[in-house]
Coordinates of N, CA and C in Angstrom, one line a residue:
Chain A
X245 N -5.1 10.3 -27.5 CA -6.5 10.6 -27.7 C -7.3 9.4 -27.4
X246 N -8.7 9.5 -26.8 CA -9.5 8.8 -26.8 C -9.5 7.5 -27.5
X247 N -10.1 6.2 -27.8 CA -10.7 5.5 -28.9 C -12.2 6.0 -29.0
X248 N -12.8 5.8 -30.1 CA -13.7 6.1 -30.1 C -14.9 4.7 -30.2
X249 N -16.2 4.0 -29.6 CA -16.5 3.3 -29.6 C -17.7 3.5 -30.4
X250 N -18.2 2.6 -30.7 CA -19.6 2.6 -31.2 C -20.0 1.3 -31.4
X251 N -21.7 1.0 -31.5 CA -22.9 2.5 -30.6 C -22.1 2.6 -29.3
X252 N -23.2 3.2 -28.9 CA -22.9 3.9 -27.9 C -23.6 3.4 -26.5
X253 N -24.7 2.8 -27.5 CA -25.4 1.2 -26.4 C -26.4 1.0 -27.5
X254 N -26.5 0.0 -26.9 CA -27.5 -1.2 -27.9 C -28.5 -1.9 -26.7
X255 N -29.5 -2.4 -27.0 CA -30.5 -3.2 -26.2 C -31.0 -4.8 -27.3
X256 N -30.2 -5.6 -26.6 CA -30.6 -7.0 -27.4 C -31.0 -7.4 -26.3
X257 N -32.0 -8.7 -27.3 CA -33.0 -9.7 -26.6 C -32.0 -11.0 -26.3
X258 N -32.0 -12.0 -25.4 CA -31.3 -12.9 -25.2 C -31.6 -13.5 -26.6
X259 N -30.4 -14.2 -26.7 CA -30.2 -14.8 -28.3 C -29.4 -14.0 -29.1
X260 N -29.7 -12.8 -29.3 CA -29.5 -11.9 -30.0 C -27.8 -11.6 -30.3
X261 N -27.1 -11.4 -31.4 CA -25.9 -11.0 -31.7 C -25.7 -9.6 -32.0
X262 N -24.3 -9.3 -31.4 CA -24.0 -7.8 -30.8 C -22.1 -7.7 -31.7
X263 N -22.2 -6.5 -32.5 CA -21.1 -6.0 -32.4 C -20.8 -4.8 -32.1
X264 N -19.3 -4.6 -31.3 CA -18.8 -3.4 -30.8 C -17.9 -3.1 -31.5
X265 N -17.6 -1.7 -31.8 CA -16.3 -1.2 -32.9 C -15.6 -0.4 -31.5
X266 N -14.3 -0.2 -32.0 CA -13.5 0.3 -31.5 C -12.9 0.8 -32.4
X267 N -12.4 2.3 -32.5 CA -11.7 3.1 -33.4 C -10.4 4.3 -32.9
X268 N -9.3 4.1 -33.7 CA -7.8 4.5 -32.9 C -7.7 5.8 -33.7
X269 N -7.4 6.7 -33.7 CA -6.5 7.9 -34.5 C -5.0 7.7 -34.2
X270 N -4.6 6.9 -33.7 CA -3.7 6.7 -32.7 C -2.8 5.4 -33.4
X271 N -1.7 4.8 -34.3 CA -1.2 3.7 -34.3 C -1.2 3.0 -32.8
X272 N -1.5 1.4 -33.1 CA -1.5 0.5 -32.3 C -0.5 -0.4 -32.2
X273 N -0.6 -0.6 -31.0 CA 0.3 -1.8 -30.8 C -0.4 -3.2 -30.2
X274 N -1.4 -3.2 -29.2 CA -2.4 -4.2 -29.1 C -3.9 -3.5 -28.3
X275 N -4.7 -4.1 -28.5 CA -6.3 -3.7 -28.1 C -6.8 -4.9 -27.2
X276 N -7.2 -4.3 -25.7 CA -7.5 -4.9 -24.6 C -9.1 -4.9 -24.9
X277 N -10.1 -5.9 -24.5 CA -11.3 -5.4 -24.5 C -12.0 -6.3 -22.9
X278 N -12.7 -5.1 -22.2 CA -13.1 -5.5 -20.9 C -14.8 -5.0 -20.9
X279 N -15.3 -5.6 -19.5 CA -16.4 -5.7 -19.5 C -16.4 -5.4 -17.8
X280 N -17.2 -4.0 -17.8 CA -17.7 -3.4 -16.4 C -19.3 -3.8 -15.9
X281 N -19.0 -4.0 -14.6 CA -20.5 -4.2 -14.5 C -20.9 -2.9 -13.8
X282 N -22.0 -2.4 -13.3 CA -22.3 -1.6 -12.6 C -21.7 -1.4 -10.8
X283 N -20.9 -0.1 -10.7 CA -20.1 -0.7 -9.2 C -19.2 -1.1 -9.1
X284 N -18.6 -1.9 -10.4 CA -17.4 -3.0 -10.0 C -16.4 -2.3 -10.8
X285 N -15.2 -2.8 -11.1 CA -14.1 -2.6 -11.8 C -14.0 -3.9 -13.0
X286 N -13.1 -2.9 -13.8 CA -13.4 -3.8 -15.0 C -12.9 -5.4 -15.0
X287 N -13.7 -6.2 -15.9 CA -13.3 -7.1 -15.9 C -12.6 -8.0 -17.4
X288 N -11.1 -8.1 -17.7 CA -10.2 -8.2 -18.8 C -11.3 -9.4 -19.7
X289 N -11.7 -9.4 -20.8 CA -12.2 -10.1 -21.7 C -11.0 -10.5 -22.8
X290 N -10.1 -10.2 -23.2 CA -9.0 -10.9 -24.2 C -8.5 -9.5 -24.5
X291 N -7.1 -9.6 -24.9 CA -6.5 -8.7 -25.9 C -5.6 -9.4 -27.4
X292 N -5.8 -8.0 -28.2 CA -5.1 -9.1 -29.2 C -3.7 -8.1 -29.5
X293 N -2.7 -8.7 -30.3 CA -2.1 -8.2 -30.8 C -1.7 -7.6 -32.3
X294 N -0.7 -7.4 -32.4 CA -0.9 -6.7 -34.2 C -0.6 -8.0 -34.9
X295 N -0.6 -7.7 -36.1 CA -1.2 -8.4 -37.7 C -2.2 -9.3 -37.6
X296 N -3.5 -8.5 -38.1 CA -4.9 -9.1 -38.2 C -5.2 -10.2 -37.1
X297 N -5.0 -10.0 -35.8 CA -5.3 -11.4 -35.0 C -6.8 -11.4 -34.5
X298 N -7.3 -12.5 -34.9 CA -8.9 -12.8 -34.1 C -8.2 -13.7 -33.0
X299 N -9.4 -13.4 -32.1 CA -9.7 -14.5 -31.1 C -10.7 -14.4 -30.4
X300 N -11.3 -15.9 -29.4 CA -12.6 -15.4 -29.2 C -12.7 -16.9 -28.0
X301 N -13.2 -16.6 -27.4 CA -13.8 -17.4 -26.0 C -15.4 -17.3 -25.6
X302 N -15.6 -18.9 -25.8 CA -17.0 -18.9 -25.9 C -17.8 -18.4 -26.7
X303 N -18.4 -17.6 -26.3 CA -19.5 -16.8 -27.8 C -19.2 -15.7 -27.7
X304 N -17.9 -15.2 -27.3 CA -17.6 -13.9 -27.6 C -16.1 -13.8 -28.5
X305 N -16.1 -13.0 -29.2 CA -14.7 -13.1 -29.8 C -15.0 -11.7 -30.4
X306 N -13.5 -11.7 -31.2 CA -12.9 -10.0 -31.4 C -11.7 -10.1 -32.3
X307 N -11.8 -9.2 -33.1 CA -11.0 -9.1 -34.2 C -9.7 -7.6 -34.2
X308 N -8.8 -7.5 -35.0 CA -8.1 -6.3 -34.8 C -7.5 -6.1 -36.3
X309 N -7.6 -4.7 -37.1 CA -7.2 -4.5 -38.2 C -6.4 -3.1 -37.8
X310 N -5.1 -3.3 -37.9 CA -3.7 -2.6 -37.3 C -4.3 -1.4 -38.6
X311 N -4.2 -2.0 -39.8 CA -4.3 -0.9 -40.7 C -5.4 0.0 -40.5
X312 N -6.4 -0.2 -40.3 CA -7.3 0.4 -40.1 C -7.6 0.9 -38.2
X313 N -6.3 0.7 -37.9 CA -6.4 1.0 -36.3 C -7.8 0.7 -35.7
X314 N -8.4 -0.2 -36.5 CA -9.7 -0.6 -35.9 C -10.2 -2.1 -34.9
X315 N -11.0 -2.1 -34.0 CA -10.9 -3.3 -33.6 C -12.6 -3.8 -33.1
X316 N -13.0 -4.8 -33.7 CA -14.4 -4.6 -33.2 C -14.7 -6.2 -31.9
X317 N -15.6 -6.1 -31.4 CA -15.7 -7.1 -30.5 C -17.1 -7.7 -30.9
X318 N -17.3 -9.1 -31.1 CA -18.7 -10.1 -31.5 C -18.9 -10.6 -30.3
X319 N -20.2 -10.6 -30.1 CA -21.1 -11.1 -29.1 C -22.6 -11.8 -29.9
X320 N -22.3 -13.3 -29.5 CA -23.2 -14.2 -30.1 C -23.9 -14.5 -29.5
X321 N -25.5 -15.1 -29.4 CA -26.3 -15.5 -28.8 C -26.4 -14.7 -27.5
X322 N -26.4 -13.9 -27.4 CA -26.3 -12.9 -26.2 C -27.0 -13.5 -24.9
X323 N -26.4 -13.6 -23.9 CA -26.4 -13.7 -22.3 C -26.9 -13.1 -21.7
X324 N -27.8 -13.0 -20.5 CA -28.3 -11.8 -19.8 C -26.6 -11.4 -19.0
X325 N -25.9 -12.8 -18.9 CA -24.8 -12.0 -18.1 C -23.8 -11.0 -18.6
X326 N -24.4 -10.6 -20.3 CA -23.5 -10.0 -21.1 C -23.6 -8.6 -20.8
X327 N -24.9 -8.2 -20.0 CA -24.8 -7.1 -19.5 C -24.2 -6.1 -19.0
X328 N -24.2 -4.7 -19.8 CA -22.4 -4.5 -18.8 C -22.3 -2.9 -19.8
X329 N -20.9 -2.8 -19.3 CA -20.6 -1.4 -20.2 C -19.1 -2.5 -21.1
X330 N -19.0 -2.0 -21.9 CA -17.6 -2.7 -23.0 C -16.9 -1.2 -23.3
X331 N -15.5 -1.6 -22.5 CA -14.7 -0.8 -23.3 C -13.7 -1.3 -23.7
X332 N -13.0 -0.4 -24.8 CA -12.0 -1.1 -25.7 C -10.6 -0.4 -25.1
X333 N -9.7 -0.7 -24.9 CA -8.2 -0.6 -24.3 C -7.4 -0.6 -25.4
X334 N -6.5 1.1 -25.4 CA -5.4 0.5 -26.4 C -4.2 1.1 -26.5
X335 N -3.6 0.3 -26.1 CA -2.1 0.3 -26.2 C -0.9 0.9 -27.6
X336 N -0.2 1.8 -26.8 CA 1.1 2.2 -28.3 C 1.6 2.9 -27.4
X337 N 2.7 3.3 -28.3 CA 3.5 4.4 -28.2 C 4.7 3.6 -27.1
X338 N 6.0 4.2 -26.6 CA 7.1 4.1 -25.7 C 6.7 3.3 -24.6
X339 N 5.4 4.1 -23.8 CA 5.1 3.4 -22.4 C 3.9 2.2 -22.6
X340 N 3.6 2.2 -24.3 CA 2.9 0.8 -23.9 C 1.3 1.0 -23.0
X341 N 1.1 2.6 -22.2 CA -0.2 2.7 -21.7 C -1.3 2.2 -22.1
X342 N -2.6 2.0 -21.3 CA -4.1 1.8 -21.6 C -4.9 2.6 -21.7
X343 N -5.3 3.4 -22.8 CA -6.2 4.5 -22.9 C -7.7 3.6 -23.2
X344 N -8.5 3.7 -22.3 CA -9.6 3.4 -22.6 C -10.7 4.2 -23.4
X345 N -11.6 3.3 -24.3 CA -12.3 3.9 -25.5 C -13.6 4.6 -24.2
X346 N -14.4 4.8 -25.3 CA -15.7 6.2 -24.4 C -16.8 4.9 -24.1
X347 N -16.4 3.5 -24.5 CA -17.2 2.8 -23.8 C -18.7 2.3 -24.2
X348 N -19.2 1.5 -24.4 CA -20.7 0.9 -25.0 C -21.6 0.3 -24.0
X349 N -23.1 0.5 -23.5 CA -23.4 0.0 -22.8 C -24.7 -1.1 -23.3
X350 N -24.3 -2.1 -23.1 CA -24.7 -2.9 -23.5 C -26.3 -3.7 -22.6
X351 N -27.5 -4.1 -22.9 CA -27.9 -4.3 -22.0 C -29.0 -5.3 -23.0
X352 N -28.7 -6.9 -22.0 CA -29.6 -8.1 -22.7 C -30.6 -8.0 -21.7
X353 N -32.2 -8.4 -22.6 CA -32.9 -8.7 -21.8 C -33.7 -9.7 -22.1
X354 N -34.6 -10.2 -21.3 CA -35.2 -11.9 -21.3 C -35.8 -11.8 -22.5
Chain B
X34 N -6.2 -16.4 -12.1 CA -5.6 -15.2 -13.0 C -5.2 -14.7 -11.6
X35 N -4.4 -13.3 -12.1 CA -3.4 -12.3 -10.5 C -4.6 -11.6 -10.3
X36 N -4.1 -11.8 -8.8 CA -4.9 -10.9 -8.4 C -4.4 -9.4 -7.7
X37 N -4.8 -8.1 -8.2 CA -4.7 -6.8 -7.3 C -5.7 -6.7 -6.3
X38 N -5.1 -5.7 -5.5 CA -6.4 -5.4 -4.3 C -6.0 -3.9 -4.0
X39 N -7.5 -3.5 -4.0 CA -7.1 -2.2 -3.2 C -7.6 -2.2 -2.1
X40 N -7.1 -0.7 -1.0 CA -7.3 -0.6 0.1 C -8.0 1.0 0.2
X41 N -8.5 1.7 0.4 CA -10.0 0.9 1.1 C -10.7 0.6 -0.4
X42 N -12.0 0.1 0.2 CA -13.1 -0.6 -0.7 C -13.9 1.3 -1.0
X43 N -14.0 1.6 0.3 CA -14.8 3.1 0.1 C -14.2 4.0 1.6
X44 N -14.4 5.5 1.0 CA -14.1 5.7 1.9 C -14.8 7.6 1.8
X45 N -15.5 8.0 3.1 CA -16.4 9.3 3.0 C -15.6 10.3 3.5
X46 N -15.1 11.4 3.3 CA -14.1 12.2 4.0 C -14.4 13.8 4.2
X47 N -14.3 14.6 4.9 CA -14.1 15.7 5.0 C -14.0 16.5 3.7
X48 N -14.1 18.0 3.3 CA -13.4 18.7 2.3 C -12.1 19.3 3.0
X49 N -11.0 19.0 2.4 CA -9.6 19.8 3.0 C -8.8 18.6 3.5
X50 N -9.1 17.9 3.9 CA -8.4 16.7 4.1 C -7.8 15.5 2.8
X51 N -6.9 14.6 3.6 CA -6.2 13.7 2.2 C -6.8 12.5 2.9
X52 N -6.4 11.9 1.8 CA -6.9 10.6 1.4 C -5.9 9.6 0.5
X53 N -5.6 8.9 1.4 CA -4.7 7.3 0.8 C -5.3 6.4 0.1
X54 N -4.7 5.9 -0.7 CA -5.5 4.6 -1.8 C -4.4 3.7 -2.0
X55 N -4.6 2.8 -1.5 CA -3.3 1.5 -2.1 C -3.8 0.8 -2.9
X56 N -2.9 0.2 -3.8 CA -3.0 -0.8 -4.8 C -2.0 -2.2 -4.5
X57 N -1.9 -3.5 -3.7 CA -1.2 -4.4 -4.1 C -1.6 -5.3 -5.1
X58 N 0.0 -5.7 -5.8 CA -0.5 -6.8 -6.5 C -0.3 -8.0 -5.8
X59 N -1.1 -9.1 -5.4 CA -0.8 -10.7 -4.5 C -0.4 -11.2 -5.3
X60 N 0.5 -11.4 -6.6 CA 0.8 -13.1 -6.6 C 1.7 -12.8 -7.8
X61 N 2.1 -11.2 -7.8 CA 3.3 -11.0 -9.1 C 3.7 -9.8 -8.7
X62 N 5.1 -9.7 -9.5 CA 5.4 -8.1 -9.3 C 5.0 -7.3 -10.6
X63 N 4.7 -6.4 -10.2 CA 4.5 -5.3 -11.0 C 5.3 -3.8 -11.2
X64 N 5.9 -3.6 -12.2 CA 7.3 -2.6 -12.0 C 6.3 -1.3 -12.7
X65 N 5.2 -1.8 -13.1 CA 4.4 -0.7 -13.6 C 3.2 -0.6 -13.0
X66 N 2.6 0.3 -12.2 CA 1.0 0.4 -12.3 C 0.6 1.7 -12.4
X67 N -1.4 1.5 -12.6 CA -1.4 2.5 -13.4 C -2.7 3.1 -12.3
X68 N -3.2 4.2 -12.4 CA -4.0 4.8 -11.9 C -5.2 5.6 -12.7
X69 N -6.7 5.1 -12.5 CA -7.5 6.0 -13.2 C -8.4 6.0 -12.2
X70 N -9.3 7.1 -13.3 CA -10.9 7.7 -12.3 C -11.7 7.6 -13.2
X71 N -12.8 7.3 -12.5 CA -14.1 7.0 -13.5 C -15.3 8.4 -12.7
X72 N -15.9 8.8 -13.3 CA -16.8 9.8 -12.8 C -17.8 8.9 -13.6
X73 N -19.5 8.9 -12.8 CA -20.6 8.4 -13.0 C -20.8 8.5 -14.8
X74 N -21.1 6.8 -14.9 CA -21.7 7.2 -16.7 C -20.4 7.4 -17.6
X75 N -19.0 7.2 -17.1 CA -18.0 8.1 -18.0 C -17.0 6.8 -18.4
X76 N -16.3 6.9 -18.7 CA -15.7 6.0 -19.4 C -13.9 5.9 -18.1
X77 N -13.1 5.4 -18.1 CA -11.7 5.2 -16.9 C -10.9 6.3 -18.0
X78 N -10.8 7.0 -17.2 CA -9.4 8.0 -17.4 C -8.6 7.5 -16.8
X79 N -7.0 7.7 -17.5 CA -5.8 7.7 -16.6 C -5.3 9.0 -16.0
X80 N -4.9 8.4 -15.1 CA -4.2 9.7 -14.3 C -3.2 9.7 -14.4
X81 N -2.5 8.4 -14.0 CA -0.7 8.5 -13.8 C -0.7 7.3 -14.1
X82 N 1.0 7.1 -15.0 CA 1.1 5.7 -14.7 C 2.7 6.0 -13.4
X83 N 2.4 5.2 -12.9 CA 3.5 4.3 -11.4 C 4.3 3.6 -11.8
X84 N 5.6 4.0 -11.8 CA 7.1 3.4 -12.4 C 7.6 3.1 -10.7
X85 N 7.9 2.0 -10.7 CA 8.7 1.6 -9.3 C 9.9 2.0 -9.1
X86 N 10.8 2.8 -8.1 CA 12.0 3.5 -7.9 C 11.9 4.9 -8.4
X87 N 10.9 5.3 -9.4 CA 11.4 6.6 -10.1 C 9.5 7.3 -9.8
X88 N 9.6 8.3 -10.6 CA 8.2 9.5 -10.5 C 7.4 8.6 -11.4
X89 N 6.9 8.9 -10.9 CA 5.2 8.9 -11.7 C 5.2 9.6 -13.0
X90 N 4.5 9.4 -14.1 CA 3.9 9.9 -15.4 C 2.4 10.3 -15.0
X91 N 2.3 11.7 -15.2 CA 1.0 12.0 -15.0 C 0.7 12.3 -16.3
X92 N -1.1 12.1 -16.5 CA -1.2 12.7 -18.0 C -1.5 14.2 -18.0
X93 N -2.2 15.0 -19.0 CA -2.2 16.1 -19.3 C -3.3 16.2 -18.4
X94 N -3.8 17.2 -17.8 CA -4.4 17.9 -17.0 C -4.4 17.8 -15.7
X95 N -3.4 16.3 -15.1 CA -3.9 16.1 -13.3 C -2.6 16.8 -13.0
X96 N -3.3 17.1 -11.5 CA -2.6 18.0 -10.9 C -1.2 16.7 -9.9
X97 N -0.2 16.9 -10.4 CA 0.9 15.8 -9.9 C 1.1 16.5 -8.0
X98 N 1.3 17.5 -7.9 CA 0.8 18.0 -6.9 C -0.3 17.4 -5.3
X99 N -1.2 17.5 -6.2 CA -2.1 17.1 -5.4 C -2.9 15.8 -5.2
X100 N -2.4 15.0 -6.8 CA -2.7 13.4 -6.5 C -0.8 13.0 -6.4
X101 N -0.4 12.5 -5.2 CA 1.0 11.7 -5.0 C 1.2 10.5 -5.1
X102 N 1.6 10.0 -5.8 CA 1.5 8.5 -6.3 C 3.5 8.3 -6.1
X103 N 3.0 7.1 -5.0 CA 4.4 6.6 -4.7 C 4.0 5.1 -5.0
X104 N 5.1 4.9 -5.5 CA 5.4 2.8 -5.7 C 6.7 2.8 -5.6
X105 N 6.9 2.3 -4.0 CA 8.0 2.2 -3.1 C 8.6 0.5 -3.1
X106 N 7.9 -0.4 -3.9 CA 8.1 -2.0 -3.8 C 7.3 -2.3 -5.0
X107 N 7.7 -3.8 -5.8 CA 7.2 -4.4 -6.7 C 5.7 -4.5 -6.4
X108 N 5.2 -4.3 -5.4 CA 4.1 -5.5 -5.2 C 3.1 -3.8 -4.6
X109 N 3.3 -2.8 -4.6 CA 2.5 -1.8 -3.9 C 2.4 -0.3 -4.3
X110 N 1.6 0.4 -4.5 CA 1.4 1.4 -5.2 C 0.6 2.4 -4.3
X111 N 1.0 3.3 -4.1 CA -0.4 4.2 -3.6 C -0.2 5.8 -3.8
X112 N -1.8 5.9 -4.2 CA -2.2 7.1 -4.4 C -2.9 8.2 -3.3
X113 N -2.2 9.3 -2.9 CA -2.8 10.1 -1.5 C -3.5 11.5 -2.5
X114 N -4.8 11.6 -2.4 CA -5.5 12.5 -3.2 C -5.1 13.8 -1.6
X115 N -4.6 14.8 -1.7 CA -4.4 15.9 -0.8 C -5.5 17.0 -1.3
X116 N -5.4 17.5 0.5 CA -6.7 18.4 0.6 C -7.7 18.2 -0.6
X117 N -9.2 17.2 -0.5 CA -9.9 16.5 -1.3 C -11.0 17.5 -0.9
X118 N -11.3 17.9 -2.3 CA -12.9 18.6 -2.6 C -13.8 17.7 -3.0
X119 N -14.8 18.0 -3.0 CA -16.1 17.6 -3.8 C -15.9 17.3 -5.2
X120 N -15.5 17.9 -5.4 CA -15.5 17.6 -7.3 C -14.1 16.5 -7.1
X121 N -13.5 16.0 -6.1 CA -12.9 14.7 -6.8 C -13.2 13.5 -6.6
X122 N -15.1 13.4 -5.7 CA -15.2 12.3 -5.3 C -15.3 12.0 -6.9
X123 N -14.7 10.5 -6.6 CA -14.8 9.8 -7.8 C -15.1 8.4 -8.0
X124 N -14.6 7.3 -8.7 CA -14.1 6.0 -8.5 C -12.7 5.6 -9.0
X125 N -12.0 5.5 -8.0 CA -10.5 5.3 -8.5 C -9.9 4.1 -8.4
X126 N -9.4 3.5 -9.4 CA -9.4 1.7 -9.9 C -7.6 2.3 -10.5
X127 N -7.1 1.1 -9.6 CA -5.8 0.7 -10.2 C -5.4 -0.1 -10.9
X128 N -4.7 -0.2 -11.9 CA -3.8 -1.6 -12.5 C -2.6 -1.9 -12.2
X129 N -2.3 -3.2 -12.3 CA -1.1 -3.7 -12.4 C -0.5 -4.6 -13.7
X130 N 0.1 -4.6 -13.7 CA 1.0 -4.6 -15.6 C 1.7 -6.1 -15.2
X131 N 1.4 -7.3 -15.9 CA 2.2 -8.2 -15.9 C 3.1 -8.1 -16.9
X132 N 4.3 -8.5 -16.5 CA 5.5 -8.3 -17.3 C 5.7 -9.2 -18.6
X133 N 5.3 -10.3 -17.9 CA 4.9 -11.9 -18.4 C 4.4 -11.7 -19.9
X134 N 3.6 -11.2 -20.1 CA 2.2 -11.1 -21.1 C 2.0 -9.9 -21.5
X135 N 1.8 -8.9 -20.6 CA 1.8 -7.5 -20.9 C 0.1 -7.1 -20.3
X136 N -0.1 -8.0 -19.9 CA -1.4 -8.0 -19.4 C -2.0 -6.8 -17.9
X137 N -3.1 -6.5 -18.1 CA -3.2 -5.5 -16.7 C -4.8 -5.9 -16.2
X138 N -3.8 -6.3 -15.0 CA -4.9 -6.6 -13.7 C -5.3 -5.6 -13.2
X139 N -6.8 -5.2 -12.9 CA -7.4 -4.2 -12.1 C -7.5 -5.0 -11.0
X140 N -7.7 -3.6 -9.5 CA -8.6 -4.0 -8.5 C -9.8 -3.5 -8.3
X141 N -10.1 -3.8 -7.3 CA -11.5 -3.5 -7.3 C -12.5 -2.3 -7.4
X142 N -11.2 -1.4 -7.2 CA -12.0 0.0 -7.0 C -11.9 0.5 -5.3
X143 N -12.1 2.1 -5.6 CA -11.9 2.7 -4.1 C -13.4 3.8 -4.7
X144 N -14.2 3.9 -3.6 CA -14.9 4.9 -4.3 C -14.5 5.6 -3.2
X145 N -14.2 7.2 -3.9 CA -13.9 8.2 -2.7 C -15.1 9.2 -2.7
X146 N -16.4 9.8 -1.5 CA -16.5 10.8 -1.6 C -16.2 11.6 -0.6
X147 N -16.7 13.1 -0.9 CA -15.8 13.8 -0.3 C -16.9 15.6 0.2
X148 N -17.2 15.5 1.3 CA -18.5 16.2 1.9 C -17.8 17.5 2.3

């Protein structure tokens, strides 16, 4: 099944801090999180793996709680280049697949 | 980082006719790739994942039939959408699975429509 994301989009002002949830019904095994622009194909932003891992590059970082199959992504000081759609990616089961979440569209402006 | 590529970038086609999509990966092998569609506004569905030597895994609803997905080498994947309607123009974006890390490289995308 699906992940489920939320919002569903947000509108920040540059500066501004942004969080994305991502939610599993599904046990996990690890959560991919990427960033589409309009047109293009996605582009991989970090994955993490199981027991509680944060990580984060630059002003963006992202957390993962296995128990709560939940995983949310932080966006700080927001970028106009942060502009984009965010989906969350998540991995389980035998094959290990990428089901992508329903996606957040995110949009900074000046 | 690796890079995939697909082949074509876009491509406008006939109703009733097929249509090929490749996926290489340039700079790793990939024993796994994976195949999805994006329809406007919507989030990447998977279609199939691409096991090299053996069949494809399709998910629940695609027609295995009519999307053929061969990965005949480490490094190449392709998908032939047969006799193509209107309702499958899409955007269709491949992955490739590093073994390494577990990591998955997309390409760039094929947009197919289909008149």
């Amino acid at each position: 099944q699906q992940p489920v994301q939320s919002p569903q989009a947000v509108i920040l002002r540059e500066g501004e801090d942004a969080v994305i949830n991502c939610s599993s019904s599904k046990a996990l095994y690890s959560v991919h999180w990427y960033r589409q622009k309009h047109g293009e194909a996605p582009v991989f932003l970090m994955i993490l793996l199981k027991g509680g891992e944060q990580k984060g590059h630059d002003k963006i970082s992202a957390s993962f709680n296995e128990k709560k199959q939940q995983s949310s992504l932080y966006l700080t000081a927001s970028q106009l280049s942060y502009s984009g759609t965010y989906f969350c990616g998540t991995a389980g089961g035998a094959t290990n697949k990428l089901i992508f979440g329903t996606g957040t569209l995110l949009a900074v402006q000046p | 980082g690796a890079v995939v590529s697909q082949h074509p970038s876009w491509v406008i086609c006939k109703s009733g006719t097929s249509v090929k999509i490749e996926c290489r990966s340039l700079d790793f092998q990939a024993t796994t790739m994976f195949w999805y569609r994006q329809f406007p506004k919507q989030s990447l569905m998977l279609m199939a994942t691409s096991n090299e030597g053996s069949k494809a895994t399709y998910e629940q609803g695609v027609e295995k039939d009519k999307f053929l997905i061969n990965h005949a080498s480490l490094t190449l994947s392709t998908l032939t959408v047969t006799s193509a309607h209107p309702e499958d123009s899409s955007f269709y974006i491949c992955s490739a699975r590093r073994e390494a890390d577990n990591e998955q490289f997309f390409g760039p995308g094929t947009r197919l429509t289909v008149l």
